[in-house]
XYZ file of N, CA, C and O in Angstrom:
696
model
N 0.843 -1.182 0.000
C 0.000 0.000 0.000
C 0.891 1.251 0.000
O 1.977 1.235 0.579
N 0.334 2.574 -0.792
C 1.461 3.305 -1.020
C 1.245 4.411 0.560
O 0.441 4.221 1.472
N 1.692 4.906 0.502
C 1.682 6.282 1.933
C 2.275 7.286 1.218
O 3.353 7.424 0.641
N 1.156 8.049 1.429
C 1.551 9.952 1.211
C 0.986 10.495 2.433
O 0.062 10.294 3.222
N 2.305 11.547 2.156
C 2.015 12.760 3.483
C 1.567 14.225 3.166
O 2.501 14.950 2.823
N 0.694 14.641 3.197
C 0.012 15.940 3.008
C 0.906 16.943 4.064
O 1.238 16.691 5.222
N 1.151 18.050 3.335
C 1.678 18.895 4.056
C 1.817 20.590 3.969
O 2.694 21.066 3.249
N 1.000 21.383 4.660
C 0.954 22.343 4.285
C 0.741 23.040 5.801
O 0.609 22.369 6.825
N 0.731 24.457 5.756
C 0.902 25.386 7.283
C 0.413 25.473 7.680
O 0.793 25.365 8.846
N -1.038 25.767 7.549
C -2.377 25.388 8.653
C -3.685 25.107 7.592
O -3.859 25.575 6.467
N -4.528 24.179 8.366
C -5.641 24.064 7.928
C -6.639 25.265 8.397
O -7.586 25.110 9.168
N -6.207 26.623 7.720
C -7.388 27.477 7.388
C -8.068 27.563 6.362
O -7.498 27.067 5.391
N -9.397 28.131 6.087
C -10.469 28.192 4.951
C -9.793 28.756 4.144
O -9.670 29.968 4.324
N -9.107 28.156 2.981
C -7.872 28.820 1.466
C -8.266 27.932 0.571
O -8.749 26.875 0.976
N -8.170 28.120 -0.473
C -8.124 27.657 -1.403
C -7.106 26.287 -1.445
O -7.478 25.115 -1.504
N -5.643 26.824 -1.393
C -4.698 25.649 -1.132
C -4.894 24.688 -0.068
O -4.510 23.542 -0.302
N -5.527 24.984 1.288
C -5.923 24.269 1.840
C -7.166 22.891 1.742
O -7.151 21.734 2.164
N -8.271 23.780 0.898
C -9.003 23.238 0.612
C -8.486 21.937 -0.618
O -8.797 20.746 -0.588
N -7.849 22.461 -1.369
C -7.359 21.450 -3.091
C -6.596 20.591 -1.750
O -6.878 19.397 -1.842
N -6.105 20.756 -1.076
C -4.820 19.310 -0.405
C -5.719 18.979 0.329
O -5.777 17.760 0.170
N -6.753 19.370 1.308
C -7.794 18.397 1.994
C -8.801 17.503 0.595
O -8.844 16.280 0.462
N -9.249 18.144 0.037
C -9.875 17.055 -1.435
C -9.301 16.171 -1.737
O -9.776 15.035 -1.743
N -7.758 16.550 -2.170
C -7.149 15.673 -2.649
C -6.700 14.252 -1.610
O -6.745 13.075 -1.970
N -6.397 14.618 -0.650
C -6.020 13.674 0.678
C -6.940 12.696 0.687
O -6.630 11.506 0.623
N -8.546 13.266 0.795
C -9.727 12.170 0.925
C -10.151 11.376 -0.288
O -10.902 10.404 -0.211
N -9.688 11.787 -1.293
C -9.787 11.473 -2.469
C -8.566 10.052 -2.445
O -8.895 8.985 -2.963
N -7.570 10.177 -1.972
C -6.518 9.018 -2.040
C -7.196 8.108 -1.731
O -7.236 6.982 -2.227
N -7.943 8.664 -0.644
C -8.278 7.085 0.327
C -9.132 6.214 -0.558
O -9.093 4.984 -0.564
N -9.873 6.939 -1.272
C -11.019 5.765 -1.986
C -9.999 4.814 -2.902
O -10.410 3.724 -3.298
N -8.595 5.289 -3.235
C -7.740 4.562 -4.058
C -6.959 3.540 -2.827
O -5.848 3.254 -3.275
N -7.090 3.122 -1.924
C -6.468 2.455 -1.450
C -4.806 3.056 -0.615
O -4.041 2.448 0.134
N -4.763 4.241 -1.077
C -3.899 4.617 -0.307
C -3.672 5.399 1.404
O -4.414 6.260 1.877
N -2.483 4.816 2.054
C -2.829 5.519 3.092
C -2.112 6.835 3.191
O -0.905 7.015 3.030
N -3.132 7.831 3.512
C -2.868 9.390 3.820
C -2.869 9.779 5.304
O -3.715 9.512 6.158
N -1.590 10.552 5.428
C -1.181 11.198 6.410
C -1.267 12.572 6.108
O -1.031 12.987 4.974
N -1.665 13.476 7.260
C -1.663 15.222 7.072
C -1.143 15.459 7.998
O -1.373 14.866 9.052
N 0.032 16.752 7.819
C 0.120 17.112 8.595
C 0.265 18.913 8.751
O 1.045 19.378 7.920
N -0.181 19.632 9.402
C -0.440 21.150 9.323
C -0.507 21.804 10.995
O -0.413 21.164 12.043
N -0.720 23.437 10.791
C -0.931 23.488 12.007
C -2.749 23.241 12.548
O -3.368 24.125 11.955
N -3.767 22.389 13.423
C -4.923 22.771 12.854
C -5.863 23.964 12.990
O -5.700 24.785 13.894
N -6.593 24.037 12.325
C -7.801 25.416 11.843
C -8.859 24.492 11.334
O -8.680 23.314 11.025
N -9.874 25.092 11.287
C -11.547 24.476 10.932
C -11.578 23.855 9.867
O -12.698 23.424 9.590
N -9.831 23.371 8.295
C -10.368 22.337 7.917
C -10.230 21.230 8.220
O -10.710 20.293 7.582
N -9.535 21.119 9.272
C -9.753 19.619 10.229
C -10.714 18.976 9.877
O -10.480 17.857 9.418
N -11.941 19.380 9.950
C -13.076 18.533 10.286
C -13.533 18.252 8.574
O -14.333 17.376 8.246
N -13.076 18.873 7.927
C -13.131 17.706 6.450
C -12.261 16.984 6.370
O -11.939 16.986 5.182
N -11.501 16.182 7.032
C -10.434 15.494 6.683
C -11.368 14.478 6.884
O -12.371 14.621 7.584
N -11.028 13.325 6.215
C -12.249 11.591 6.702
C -11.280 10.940 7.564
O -10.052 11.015 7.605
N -11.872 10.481 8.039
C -11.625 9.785 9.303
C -10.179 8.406 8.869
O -9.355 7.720 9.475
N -10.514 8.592 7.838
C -9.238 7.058 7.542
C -7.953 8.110 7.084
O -7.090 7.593 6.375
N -7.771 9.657 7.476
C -6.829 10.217 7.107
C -6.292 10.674 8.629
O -6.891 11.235 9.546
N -4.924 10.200 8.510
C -4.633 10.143 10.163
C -3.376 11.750 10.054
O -2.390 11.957 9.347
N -3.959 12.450 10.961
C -3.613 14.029 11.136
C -2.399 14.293 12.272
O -2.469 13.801 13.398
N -1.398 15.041 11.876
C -0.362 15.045 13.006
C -0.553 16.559 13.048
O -0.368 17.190 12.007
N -0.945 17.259 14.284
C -0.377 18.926 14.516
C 0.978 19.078 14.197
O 1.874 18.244 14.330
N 1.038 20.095 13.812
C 2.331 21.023 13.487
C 2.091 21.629 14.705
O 1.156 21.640 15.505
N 3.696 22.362 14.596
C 3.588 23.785 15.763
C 4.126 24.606 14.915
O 4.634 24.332 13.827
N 3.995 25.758 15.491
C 4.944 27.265 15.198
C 6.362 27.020 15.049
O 7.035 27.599 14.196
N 6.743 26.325 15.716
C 8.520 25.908 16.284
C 8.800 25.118 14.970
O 8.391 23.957 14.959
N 9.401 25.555 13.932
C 10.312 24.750 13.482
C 10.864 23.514 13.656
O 10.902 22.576 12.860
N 11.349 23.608 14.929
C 12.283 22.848 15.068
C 11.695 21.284 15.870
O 11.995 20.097 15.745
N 10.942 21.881 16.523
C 9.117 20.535 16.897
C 8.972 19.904 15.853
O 8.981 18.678 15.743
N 8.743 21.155 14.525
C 8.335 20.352 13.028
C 9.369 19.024 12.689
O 8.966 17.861 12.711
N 10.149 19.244 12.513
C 11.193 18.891 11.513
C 11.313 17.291 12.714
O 11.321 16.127 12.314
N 11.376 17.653 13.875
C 11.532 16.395 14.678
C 9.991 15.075 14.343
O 9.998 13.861 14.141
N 8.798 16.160 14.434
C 7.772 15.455 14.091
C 7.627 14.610 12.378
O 7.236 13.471 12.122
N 8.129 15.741 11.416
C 7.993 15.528 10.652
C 9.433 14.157 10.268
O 9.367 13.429 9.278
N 10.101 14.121 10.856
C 11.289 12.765 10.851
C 10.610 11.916 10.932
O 10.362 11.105 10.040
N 10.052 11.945 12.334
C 8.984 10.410 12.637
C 8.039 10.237 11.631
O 7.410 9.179 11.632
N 7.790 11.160 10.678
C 6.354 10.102 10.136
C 7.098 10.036 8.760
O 6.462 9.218 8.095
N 7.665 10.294 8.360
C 8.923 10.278 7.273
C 9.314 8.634 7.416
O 9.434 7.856 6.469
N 9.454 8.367 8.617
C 10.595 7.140 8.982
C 9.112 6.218 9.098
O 8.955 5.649 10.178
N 8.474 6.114 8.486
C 6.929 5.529 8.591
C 6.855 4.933 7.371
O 5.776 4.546 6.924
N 8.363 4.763 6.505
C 7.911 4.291 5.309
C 6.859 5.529 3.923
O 6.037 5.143 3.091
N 7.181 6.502 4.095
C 6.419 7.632 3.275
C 6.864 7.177 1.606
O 7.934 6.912 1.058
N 5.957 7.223 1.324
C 6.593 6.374 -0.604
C 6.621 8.385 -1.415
O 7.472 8.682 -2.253
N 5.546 9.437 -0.915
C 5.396 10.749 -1.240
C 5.248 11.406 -0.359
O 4.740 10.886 0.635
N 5.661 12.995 -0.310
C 4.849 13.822 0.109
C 4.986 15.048 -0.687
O 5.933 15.484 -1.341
N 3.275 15.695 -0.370
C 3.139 16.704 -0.966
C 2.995 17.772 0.005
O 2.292 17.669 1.010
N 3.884 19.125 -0.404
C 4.390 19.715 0.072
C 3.567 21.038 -0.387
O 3.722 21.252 -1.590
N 2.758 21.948 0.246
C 2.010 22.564 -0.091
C 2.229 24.226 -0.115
O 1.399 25.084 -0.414
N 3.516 24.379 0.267
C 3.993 25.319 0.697
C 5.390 25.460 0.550
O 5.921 24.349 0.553
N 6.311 26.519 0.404
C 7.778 26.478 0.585
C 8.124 26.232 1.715
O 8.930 25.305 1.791
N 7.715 26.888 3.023
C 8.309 26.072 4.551
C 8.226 24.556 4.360
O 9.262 23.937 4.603
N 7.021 23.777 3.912
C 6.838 23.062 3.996
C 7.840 22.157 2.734
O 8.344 21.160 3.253
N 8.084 22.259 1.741
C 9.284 22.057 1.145
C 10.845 21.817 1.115
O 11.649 21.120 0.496
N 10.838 23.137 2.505
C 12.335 23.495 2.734
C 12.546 22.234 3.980
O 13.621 21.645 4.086
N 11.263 21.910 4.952
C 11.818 20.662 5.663
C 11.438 19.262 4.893
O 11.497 18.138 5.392
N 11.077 19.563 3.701
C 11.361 17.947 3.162
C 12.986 18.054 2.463
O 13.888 17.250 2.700
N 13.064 18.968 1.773
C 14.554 19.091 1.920
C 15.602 18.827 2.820
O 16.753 18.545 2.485
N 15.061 18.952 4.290
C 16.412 19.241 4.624
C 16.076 17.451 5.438
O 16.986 16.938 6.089
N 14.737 16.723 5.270
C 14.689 15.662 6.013
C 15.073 14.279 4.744
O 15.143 13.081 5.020
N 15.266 14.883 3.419
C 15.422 13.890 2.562
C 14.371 13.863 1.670
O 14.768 13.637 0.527
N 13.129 14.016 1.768
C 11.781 13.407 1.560
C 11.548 13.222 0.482
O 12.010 14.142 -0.194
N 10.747 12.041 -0.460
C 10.593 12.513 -1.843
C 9.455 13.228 -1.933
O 8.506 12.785 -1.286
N 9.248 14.458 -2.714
C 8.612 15.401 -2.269
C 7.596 15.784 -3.847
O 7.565 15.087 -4.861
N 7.097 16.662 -3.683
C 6.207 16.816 -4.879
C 5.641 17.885 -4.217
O 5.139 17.696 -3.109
N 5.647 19.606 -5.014
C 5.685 20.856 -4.672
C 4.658 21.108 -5.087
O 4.323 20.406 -6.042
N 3.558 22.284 -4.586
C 2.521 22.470 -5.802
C 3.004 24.071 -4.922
O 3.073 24.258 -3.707
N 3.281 25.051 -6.063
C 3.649 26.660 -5.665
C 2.471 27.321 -6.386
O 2.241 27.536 -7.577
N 1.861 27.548 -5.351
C 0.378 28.643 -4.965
C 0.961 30.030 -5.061
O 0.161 30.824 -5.556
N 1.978 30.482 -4.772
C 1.990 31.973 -4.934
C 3.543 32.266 -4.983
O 4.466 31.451 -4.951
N 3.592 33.775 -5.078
C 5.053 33.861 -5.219
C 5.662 34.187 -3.825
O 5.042 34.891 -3.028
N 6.889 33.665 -3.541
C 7.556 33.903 -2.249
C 8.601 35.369 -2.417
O 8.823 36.070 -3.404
N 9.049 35.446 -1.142
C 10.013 36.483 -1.308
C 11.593 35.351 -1.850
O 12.530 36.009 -2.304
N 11.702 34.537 -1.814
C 13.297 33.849 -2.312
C 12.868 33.609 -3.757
O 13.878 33.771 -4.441
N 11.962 33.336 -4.432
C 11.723 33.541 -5.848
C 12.219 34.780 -6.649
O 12.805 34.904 -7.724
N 11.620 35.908 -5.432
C 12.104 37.332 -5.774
C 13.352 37.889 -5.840
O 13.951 38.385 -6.794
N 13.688 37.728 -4.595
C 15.100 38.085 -4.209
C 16.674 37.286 -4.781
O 17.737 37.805 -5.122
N 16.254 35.834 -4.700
C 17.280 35.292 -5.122
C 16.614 33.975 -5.763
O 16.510 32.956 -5.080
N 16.104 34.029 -7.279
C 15.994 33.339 -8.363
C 16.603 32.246 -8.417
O 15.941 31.234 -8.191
N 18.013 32.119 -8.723
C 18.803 31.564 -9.173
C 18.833 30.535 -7.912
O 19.552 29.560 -8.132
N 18.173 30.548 -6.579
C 18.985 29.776 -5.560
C 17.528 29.190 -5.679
O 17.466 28.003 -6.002
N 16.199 29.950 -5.433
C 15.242 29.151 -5.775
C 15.163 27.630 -6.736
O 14.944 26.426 -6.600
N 15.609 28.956 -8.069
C 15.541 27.130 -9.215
C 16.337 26.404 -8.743
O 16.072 25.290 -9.194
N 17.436 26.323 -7.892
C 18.331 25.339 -7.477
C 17.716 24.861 -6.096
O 18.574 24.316 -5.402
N 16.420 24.920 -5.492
C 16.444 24.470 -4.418
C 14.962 23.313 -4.937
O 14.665 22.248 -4.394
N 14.427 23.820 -5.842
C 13.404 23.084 -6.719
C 14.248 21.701 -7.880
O 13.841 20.611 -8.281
N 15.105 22.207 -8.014
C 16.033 21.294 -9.280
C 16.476 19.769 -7.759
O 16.546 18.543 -7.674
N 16.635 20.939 -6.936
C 17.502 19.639 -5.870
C 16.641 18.712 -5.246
O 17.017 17.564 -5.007
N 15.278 19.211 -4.905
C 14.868 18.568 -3.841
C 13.319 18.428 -4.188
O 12.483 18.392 -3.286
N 13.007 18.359 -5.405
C 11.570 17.472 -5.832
C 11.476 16.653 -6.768
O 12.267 16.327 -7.653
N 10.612 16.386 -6.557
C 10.379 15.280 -7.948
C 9.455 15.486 -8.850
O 9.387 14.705 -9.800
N 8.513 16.625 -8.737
C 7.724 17.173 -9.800
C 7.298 18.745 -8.683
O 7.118 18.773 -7.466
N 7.250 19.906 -9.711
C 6.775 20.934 -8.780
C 5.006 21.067 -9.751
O 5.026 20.716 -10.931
N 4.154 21.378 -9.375
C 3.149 21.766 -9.957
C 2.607 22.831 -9.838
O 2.436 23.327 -8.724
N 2.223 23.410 -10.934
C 1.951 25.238 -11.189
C 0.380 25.547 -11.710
O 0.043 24.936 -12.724
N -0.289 26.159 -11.291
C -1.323 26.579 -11.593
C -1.485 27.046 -13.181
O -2.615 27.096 -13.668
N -0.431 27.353 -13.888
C -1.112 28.017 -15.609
C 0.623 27.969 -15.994
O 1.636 27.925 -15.296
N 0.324 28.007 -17.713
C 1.609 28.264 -18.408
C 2.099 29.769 -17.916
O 3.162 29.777 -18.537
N 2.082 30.522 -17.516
C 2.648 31.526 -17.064
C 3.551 31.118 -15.968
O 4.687 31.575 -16.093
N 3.386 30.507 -15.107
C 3.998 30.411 -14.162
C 5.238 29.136 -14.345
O 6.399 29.066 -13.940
N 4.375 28.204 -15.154
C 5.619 27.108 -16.046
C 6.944 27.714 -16.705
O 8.059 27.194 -16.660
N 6.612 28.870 -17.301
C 7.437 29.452 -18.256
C 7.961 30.435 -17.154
O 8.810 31.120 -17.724
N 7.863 30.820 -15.880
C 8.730 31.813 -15.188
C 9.693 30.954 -14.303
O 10.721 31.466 -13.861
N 9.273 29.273 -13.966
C 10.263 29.168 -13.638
C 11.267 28.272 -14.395
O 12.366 27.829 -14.060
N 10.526 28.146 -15.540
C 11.891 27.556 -16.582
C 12.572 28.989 -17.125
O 13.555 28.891 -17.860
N 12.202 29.956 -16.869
C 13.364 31.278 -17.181
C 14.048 31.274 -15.990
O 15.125 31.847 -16.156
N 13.909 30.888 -14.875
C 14.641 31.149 -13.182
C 15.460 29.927 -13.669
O 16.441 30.057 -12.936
N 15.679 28.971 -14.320
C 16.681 27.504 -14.308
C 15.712 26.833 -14.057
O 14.888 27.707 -14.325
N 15.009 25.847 -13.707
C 14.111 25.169 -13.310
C 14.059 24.103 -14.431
O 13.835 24.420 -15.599
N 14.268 22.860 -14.046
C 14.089 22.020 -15.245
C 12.812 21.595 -15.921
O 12.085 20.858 -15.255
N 12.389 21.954 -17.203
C 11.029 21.672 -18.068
C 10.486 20.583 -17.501
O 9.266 20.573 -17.331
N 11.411 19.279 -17.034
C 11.004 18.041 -16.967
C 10.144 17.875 -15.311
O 9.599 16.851 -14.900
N 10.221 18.910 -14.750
C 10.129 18.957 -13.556
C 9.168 19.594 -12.969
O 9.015 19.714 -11.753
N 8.277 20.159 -14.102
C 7.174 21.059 -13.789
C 5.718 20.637 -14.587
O 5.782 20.467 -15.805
N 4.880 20.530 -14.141
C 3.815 19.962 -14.711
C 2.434 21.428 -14.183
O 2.545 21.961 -13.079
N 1.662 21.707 -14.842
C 0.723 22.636 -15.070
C -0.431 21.546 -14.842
O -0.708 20.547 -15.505
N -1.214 22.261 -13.272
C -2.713 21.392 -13.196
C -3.411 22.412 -12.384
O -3.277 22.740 -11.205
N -4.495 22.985 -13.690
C -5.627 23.973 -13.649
C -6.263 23.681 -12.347
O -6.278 22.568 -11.821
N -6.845 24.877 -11.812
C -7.169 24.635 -10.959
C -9.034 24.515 -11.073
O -9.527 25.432 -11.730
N -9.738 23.793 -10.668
C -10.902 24.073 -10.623
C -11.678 24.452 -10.154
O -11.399 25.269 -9.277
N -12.611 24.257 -10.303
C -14.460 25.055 -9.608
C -15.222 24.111 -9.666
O -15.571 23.581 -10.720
N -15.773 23.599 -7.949
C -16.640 22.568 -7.970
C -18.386 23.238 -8.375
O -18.882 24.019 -7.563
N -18.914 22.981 -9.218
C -19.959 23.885 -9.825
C -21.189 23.370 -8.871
O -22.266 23.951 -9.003
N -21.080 22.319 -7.928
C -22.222 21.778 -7.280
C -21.842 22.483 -5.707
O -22.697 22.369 -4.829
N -21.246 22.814 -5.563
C -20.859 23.156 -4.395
C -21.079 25.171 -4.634
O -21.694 25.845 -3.809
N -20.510 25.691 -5.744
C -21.185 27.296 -5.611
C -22.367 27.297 -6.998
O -22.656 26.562 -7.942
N -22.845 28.759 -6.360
C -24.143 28.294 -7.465
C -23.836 29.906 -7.479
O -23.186 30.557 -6.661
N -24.669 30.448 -8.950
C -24.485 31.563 -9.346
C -25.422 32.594 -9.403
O -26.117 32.457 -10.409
N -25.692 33.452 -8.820
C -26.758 34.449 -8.484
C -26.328 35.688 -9.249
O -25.206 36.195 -9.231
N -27.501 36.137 -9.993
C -27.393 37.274 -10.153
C -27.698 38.220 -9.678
O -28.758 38.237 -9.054
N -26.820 39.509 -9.787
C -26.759 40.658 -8.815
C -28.290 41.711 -9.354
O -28.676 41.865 -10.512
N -28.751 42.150 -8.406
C -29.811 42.928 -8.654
C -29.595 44.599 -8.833
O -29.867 45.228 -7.811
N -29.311 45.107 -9.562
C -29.351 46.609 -9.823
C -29.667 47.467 -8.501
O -30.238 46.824 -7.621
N -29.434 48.600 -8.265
C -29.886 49.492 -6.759
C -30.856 50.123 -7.245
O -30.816 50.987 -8.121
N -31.759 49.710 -6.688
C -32.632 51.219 -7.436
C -33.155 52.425 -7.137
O -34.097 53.047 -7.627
N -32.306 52.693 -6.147
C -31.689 53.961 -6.000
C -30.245 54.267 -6.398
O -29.262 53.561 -6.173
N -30.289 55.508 -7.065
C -28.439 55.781 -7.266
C -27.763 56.033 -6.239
O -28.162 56.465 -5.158
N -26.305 55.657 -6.694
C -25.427 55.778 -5.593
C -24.708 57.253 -5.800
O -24.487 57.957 -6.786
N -24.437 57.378 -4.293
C -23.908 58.947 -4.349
C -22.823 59.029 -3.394
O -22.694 58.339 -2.383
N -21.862 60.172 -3.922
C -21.012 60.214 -2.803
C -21.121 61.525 -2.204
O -21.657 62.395 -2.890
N -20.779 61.771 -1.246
C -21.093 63.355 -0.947
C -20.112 63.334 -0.010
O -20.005 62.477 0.868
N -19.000 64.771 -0.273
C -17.787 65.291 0.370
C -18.572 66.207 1.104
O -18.037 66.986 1.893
């Protein structure tokens, strides 16, 4: 049976939070076992019950000890939902698999150490749109190493209302 570890900074109401809790419960119907681990926030309680949850802390250094032990659990993946969360699969070995939600300040500041910390220490990074494919194959980043997966919209879950006109005008008055 394979084991992946979910991993991202806290389970608050986000978007990124939400796509790695879906995806987590989604393993399980495949037979795989899923581990999460974050700091928790209210999406705890979507996690299913056959997905076994480790707290994070604030402390770094708690992390990296916690995150050893479930590492040493036989982990075949983990997905890494975040750059903190990246930088300690790096530094614990992990085979890792990145999905980069936004831009950091070390993307900004120092490019060149970024694509080298992505070239070193994943095994696929995943990017929301060709824009972002193509910025970090201009930073060094190897083509082979980046895969583009759209993000979606569950259409049963929001529904679409249309907005009603004011019918009174709006005014501003200084």
């Amino acid at each position: 049976m394979k084991r992946v570890l979910f991993l991202t900074d806290e389970l608050r109401i986000g978007g990124a939070e939400t796509y790695g809790v879906v995806l987590a419960n989604r393993l399980t119907d495949r037979s795989v076992q899923v581990h999460f681990a974050a700091r928790p926030g209210p999406m705890i309680e979507k996690l299913r019950h056959e997905v076994s949850f480790t707290p994070l802390s604030r402390l770094p250094m708690i992390n990296l000890f916690r995150l050893y032990k479930l590492c040493k659990q036989n982990i075949n993946l983990v997905h890494a939902n975040s750059l903190r969360m990246l930088v300690y699969c790096f530094l614990l070995r992990c085979p890792v698999v990145y999905t980069k939600h936004n831009e950091t300040m070390i993307e900004k500041k120092m490019p060149r150490l970024y694509a080298w910390l992505l070239n070193r220490s994943t095994r696929r990074v995943l990017v929301l749109c060709a824009l972002e494919q193509k910025k970090l194959m201009r930073m060094g980043v190897k083509p082979g190493k980046i895969s583009i997966v759209y993000n979606g919209v569950n259409l049963d879950k929001f529904s679409i209302k249309e907005r009603k006109m004011m019918s009174t005008p709006f005014r501003l008055v200084f």
